[in-house]
Tab-separated table of C-alpha atoms in Angstrom:
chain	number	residue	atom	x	y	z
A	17	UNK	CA	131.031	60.039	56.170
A	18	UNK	CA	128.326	62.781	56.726
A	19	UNK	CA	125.586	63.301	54.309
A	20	UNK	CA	125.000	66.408	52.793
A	21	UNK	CA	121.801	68.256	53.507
A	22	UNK	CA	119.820	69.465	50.299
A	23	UNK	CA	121.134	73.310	50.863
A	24	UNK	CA	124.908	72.706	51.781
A	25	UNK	CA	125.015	70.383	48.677
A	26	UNK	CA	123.636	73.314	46.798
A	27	UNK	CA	125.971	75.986	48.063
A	28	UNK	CA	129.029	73.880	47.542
A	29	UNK	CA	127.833	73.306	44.011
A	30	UNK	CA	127.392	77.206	43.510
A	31	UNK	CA	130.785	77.662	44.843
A	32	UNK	CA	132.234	75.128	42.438
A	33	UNK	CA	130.466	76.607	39.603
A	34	UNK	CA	131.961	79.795	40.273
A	35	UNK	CA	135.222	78.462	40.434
A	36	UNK	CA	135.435	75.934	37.412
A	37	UNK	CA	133.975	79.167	35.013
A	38	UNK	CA	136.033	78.796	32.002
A	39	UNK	CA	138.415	82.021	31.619
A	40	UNK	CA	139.030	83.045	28.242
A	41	UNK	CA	142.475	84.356	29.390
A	42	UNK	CA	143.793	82.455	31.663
A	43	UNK	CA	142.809	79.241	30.657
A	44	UNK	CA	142.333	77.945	34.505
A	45	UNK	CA	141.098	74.753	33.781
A	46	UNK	CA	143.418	71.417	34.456
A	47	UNK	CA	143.989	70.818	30.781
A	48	UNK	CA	146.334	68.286	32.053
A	49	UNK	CA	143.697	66.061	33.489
A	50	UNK	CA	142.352	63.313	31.149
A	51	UNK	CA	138.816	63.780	32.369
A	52	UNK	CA	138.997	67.462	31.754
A	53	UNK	CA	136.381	68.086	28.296
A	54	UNK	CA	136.561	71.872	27.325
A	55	UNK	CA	132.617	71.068	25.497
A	56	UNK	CA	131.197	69.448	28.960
A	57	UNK	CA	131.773	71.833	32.005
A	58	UNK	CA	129.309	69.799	33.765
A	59	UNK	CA	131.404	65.964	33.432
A	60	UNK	CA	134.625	68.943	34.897
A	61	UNK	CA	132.245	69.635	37.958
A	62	UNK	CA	131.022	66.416	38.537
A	63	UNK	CA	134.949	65.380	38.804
A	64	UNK	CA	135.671	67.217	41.393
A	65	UNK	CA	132.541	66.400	43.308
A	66	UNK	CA	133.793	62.750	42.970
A	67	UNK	CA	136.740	63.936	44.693
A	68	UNK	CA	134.938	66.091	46.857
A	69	UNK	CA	134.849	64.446	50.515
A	70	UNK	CA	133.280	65.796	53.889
A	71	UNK	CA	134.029	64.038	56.548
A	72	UNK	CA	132.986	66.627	59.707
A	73	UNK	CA	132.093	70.357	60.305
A	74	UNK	CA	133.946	72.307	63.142
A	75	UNK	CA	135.624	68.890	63.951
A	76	UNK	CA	132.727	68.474	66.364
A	77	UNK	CA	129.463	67.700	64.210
A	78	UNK	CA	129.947	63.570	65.090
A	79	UNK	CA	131.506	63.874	68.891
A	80	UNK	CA	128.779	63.851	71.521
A	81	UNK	CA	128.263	66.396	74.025
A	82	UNK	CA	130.203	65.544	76.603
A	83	UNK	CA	129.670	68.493	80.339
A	84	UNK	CA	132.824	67.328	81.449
A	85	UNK	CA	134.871	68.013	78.320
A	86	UNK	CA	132.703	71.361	77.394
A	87	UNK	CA	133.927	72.678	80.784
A	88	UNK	CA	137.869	71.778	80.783
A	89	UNK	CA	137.175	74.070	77.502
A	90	UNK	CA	136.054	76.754	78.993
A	91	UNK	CA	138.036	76.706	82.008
A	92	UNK	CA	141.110	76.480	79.416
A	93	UNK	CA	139.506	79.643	77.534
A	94	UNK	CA	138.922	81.685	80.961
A	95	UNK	CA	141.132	83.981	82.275
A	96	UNK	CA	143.713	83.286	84.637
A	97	UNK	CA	145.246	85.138	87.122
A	98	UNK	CA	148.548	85.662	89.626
A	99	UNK	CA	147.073	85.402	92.938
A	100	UNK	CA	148.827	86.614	96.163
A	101	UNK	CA	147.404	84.998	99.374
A	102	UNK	CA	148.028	86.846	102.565
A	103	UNK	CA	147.183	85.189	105.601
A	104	UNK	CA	146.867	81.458	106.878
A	105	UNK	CA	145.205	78.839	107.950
A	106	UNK	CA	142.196	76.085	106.881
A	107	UNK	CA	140.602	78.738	104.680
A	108	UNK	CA	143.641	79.036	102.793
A	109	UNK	CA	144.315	75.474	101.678
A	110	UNK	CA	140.965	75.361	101.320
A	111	UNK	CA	140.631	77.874	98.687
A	112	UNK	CA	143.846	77.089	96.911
A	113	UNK	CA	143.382	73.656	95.961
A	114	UNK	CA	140.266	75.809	94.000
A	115	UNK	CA	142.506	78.246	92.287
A	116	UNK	CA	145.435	75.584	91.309
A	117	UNK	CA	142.916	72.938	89.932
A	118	UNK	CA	141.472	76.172	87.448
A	119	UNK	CA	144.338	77.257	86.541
A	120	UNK	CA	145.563	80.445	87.933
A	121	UNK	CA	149.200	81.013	89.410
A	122	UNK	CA	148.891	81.213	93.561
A	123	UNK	CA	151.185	82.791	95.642
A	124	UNK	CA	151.386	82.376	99.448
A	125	UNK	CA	152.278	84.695	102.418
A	126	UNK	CA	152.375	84.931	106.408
A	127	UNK	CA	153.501	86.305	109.224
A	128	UNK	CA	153.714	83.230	110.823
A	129	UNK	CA	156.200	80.220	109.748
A	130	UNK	CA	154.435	77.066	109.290
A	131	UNK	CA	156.330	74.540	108.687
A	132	UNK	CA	153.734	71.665	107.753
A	133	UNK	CA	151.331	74.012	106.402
A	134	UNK	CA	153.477	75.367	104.174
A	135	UNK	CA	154.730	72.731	103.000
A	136	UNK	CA	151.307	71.653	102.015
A	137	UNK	CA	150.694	74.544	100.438
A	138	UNK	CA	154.062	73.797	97.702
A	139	UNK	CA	152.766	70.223	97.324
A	140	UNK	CA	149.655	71.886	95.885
A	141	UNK	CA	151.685	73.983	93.304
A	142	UNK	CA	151.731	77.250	95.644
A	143	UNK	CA	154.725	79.401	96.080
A	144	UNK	CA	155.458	79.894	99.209
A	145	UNK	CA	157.392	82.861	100.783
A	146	UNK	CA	158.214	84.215	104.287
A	147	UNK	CA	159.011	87.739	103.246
A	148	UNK	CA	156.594	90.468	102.085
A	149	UNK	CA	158.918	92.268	99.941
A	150	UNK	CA	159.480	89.044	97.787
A	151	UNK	CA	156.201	88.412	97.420
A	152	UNK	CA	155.272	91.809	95.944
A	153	UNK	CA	158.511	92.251	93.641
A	154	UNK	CA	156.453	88.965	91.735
A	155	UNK	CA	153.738	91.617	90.708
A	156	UNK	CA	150.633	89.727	91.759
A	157	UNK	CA	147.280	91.090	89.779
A	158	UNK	CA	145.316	90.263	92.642
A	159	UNK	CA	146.506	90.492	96.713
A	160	UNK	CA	143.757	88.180	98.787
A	161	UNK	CA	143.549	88.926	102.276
A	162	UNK	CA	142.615	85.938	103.816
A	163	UNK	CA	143.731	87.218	107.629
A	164	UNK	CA	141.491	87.506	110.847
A	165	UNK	CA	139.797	90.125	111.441
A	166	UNK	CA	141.642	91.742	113.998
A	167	UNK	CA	144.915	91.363	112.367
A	168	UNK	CA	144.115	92.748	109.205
A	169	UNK	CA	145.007	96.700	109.764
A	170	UNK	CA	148.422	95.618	111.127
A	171	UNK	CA	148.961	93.166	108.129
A	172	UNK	CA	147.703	95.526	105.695
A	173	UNK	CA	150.110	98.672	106.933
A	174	UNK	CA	153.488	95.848	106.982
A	175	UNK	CA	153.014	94.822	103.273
A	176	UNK	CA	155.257	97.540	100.702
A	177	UNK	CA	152.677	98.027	98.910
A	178	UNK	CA	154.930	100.370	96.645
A	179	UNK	CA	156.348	97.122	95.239
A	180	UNK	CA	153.218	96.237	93.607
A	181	UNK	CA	151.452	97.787	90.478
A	182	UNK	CA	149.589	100.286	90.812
A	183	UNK	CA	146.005	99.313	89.550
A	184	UNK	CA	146.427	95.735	91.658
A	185	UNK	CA	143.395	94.771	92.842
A	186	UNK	CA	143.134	94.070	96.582
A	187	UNK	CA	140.246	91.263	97.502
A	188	UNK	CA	139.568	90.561	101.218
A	189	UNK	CA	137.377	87.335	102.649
A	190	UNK	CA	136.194	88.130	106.084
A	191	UNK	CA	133.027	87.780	108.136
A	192	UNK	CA	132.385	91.293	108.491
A	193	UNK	CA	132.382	94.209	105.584
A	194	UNK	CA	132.216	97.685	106.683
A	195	UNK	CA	135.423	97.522	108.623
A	196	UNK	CA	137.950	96.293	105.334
A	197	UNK	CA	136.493	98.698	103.228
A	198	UNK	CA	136.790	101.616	105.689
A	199	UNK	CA	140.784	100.689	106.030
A	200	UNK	CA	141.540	99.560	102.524
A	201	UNK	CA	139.719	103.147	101.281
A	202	UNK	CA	142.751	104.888	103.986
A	203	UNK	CA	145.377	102.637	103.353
A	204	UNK	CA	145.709	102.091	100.054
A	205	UNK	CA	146.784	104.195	96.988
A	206	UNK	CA	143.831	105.827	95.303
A	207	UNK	CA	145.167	103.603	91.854
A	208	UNK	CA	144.657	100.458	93.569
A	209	UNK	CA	141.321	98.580	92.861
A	210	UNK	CA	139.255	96.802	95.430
A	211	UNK	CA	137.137	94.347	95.921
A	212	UNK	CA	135.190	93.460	98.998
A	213	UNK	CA	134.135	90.065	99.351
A	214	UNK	CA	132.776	87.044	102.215
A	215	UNK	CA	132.169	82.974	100.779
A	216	UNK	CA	129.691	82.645	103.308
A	217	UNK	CA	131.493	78.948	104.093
A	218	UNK	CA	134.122	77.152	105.253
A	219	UNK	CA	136.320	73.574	104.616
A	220	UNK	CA	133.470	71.775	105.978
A	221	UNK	CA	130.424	73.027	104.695
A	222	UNK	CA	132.162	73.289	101.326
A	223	UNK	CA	133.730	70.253	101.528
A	224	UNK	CA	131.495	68.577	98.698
A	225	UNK	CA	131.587	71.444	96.551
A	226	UNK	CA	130.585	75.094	96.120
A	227	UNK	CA	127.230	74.812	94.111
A	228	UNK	CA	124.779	77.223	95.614
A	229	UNK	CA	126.654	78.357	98.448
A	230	UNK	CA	126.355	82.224	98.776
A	231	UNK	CA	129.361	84.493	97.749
A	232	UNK	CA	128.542	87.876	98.952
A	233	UNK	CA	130.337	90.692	96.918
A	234	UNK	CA	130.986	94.793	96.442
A	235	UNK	CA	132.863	96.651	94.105
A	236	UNK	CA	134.429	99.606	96.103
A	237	UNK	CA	136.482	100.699	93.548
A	238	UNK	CA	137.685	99.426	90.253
A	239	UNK	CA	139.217	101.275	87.374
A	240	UNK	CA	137.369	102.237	84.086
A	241	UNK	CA	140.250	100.596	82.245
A	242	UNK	CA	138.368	97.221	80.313
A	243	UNK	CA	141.257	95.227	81.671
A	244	UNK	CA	140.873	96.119	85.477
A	245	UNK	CA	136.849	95.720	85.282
A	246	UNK	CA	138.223	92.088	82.975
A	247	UNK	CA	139.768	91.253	86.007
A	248	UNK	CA	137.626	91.678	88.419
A	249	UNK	CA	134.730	89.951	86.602
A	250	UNK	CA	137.345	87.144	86.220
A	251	UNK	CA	138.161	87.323	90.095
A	252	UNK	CA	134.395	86.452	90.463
A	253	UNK	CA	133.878	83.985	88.169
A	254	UNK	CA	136.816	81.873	90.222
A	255	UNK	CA	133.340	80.989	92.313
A	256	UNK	CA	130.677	81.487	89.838
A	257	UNK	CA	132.407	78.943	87.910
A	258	UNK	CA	132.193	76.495	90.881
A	259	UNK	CA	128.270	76.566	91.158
A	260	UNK	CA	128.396	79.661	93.835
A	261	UNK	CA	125.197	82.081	94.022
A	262	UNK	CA	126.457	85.640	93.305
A	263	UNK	CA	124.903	88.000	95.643
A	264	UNK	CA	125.973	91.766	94.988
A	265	UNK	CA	125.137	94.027	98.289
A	266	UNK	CA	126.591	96.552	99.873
A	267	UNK	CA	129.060	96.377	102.710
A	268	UNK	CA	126.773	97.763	105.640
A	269	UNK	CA	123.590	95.786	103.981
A	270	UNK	CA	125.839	92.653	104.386
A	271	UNK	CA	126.776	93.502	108.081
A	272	UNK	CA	123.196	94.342	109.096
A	273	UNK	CA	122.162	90.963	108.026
A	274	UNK	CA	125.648	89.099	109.209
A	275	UNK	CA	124.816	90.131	112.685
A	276	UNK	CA	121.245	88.749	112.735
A	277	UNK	CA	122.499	84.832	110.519
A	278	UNK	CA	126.406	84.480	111.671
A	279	UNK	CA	126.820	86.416	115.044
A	280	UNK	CA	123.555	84.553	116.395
A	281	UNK	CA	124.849	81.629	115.139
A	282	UNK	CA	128.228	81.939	116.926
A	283	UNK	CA	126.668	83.071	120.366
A	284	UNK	CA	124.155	80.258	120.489
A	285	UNK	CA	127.026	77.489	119.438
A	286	UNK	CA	129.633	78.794	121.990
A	287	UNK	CA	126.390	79.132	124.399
A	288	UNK	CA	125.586	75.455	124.093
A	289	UNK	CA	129.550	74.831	124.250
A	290	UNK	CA	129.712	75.927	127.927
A	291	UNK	CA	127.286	73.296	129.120
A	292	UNK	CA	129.346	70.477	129.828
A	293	UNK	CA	127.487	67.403	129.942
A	294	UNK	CA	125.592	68.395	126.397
A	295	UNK	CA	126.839	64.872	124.296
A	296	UNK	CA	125.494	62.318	122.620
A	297	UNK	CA	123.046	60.006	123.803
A	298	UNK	CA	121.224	56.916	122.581
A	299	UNK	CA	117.815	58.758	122.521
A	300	UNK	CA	119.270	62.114	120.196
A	301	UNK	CA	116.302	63.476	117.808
A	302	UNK	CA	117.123	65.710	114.827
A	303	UNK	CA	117.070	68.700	116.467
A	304	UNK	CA	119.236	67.583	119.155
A	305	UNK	CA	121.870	66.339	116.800
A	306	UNK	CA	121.485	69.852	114.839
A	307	UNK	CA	122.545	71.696	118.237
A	308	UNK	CA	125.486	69.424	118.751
A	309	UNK	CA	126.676	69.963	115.051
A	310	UNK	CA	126.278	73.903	115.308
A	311	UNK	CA	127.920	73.512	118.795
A	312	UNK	CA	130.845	71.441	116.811
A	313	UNK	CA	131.280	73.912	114.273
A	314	UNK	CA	131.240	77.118	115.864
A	315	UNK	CA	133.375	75.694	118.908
A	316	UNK	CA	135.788	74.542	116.375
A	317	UNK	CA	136.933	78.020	114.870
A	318	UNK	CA	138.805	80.282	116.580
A	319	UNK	CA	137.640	82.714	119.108
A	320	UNK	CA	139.106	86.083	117.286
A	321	UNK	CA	135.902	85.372	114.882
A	322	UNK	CA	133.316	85.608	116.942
A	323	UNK	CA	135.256	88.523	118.919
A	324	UNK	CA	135.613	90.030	115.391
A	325	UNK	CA	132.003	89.561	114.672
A	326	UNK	CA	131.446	91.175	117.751
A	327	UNK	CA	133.619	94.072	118.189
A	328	UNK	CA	133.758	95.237	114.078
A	329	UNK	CA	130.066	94.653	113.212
A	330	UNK	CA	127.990	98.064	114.139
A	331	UNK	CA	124.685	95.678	114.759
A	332	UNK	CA	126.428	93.179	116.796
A	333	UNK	CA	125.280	95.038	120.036
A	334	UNK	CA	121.897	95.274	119.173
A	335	UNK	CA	121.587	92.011	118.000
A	336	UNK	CA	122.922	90.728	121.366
A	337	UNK	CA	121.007	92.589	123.187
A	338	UNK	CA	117.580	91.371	121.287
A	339	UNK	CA	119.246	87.640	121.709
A	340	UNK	CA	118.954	88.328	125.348
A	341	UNK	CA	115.718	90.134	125.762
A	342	UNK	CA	113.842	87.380	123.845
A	343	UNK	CA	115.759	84.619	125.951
A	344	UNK	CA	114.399	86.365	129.331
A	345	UNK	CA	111.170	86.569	127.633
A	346	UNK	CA	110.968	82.726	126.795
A	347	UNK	CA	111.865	82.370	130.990
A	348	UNK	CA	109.216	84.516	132.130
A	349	UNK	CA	106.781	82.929	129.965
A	350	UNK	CA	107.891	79.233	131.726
A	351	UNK	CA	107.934	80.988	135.273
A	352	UNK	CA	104.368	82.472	134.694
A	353	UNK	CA	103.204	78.619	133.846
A	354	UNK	CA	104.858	77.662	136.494
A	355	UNK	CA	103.891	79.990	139.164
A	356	UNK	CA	100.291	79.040	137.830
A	357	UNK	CA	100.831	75.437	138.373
A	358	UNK	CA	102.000	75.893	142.320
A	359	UNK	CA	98.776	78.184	143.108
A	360	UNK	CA	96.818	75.326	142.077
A	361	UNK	CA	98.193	72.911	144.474
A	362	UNK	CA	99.144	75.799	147.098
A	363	UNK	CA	95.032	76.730	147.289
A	364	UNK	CA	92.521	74.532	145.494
A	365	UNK	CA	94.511	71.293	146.275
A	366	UNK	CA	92.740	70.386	149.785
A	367	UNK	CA	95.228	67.286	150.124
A	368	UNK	CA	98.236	69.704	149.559
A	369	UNK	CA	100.613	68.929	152.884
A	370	UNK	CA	103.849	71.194	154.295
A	371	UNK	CA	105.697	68.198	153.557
A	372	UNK	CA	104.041	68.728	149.234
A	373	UNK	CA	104.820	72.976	149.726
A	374	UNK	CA	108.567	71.574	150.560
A	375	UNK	CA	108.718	69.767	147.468
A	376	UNK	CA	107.700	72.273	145.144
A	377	UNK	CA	110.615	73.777	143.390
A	378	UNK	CA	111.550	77.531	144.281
A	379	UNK	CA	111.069	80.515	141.859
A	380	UNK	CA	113.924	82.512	140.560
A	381	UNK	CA	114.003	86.033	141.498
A	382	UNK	CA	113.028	88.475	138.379
């Protein structure tokens, strides 16, 4: 049983006192009751104190706080959503198992028939289907491009996108920015919203969850309407409810900094890729066992990214091009120790032989 506090106790007994006011007219009073005494209002009040019993406040004042519960709350109180996924692949199971487990409805389309995969994807809860036009006539609220990046134009243009409503809001997920928003702002219908976003990682590095991984965001164009900007906002909070750190930026901000973090990332992995006896050994330090992870991971997606990260990012050239000029510039600087090393044993080495000058290694051309 809870115990009053001084002030509720008083409250409830100014409540009662307004309520157990003898009425002239009406009579109100239980004149049935055999402890009712029309001389002693106070022995009628304390009666119904006796019966008076508070046992909790909100139905919550005794449970203790309890993260796990608090958040199956909210998530039940958050918004969901009917959410088309167009594309395939890792990614895609990847980010479905996210959507079914908060609640939203997830529907799934490609080009491409996989058998397993799909599969996969109904044992999840996802409904799966093989032709565009079906997909649309279910009226998804959101359509999530989750395709390459050199496919996307050609997957964009096949979808009947007159079968949809017209304020759906279109969400993409690829590497680079500039280029989706460029065709979605030509191919779409002025009335459709969009929403340009990259999860800056993957399966692996979000195997263990999404807490402060970086979700990099812009709002090209969303309607006035509260429940378009509603949706988008609940779009979002998909990964802000998962731990992710919201970062709003522009499209071309987030490809001038892609190609100096993920396109130098990718070159240098598939780099250390081509060198075939680069493996494990007994003797590996930290930083070895770094490269051969990078190596691992970047080897391990498909090529179309990297060519996509290439060919679609404005700064990719540049960037390249620095990546190459500071490379020749870490080589000249070795060379130029080098070529000081030989002089010394070429001319202030008296014991220095032909059979030494043979020995010495040869320079590279410049």
């Amino acid at each position: 049983m809870l115990t009053l506090s001084g002030l509720q106790e008083l409250r409830i007994r100014e409540a009662l006192h307004l309520h157990l006011r003898p009425n002239p007219i009406s009579h109100s009073f239980p004149r049935h009751s055999s402890s009712f005494s029309p001389s002693n209002p106070r022995k009628n009040r304390s009666c119904v104190y006796r019966r008076l019993c508070i046992r909790s406040l909100g139905g919550s004042a005794i449970q203790p706080y309890d993260f796990k519960t608090q958040r199956n709350e909210l998530l039940k109180k958050s918004v969901k959503l009917k959410i088309a996924i167009v594309g395939f692949g890792s990614f895609v199971l990847f980010l479905a198992k996210t959507l079914i487990r908060q609640g939203h409805t997830v529907l799934a389309y490609s080009q491409s028939k996989y058998t397993v995969n799909s599969s996969m994807l109904v044992a999840l809860g996802v409904s799966f289907y093989s032709d565009p036009h079906d997909l649309c006539e279910e009226q998804p609220e959101v359509v999530l491009l989750c395709t390459s990046i050199i496919s996307l134009e050609s997957i964009l243009k096949s979808l009947p996108l007159q079968r949809l409503k017209r304020s759906t809001l279109f969400v993409d997920v690829l590497s680079v920015k500039e280029m989706p928003k460029k065709l979605f702002l030509q191919i779409l219908p002025p009335e459709f919203d969009i929403l340009c976003t990259h999860p800056i990682f993957g399966p692996e590095s979000g195997r263990s969850g999404w807490a402060g991984l970086p979700l990099v965001y812009e709002k090209v164009r969303i309607g006035n309407e509260d429940s378009r900007i509603n949706r988008c906002n609940a779009f979002l909070k998909i990964f802000s409810q998962e731990g992710c750190r919201m970062v709003e930026m522009s499209c071309a901000e987030h490809d001038r900094y892609s190609a100096g973090t993920q396109l130098i990332t990718h070159i240098i992995g598939r780099t250390l890729g081509k060198i075939d006896d680069l493996d494990w050994t007994p003797m590996n330090t930290k930083g070895y066992e770094t490269l051969l992870n990078l190596r691992d991971n970047t080897c391990a997606d498909n090529f179309e990214l990297l060519y996509g990260l290439f060919i679609y990012n404005k700064n990719a050239l540049e960037q390249l091009q620095r990546l190459d000029m500071a490379f020749q510039s870490v080589k000249k600087q070795l060379y130029g120790h080098l070529h000081n090393e030989l002089r010394k044993q070429l001319f202030e080495n008296p014991e220095t032989n032909e059979d030494t000058v043979d020995d010495l290694p040869v320079l590279p051309p410049n």
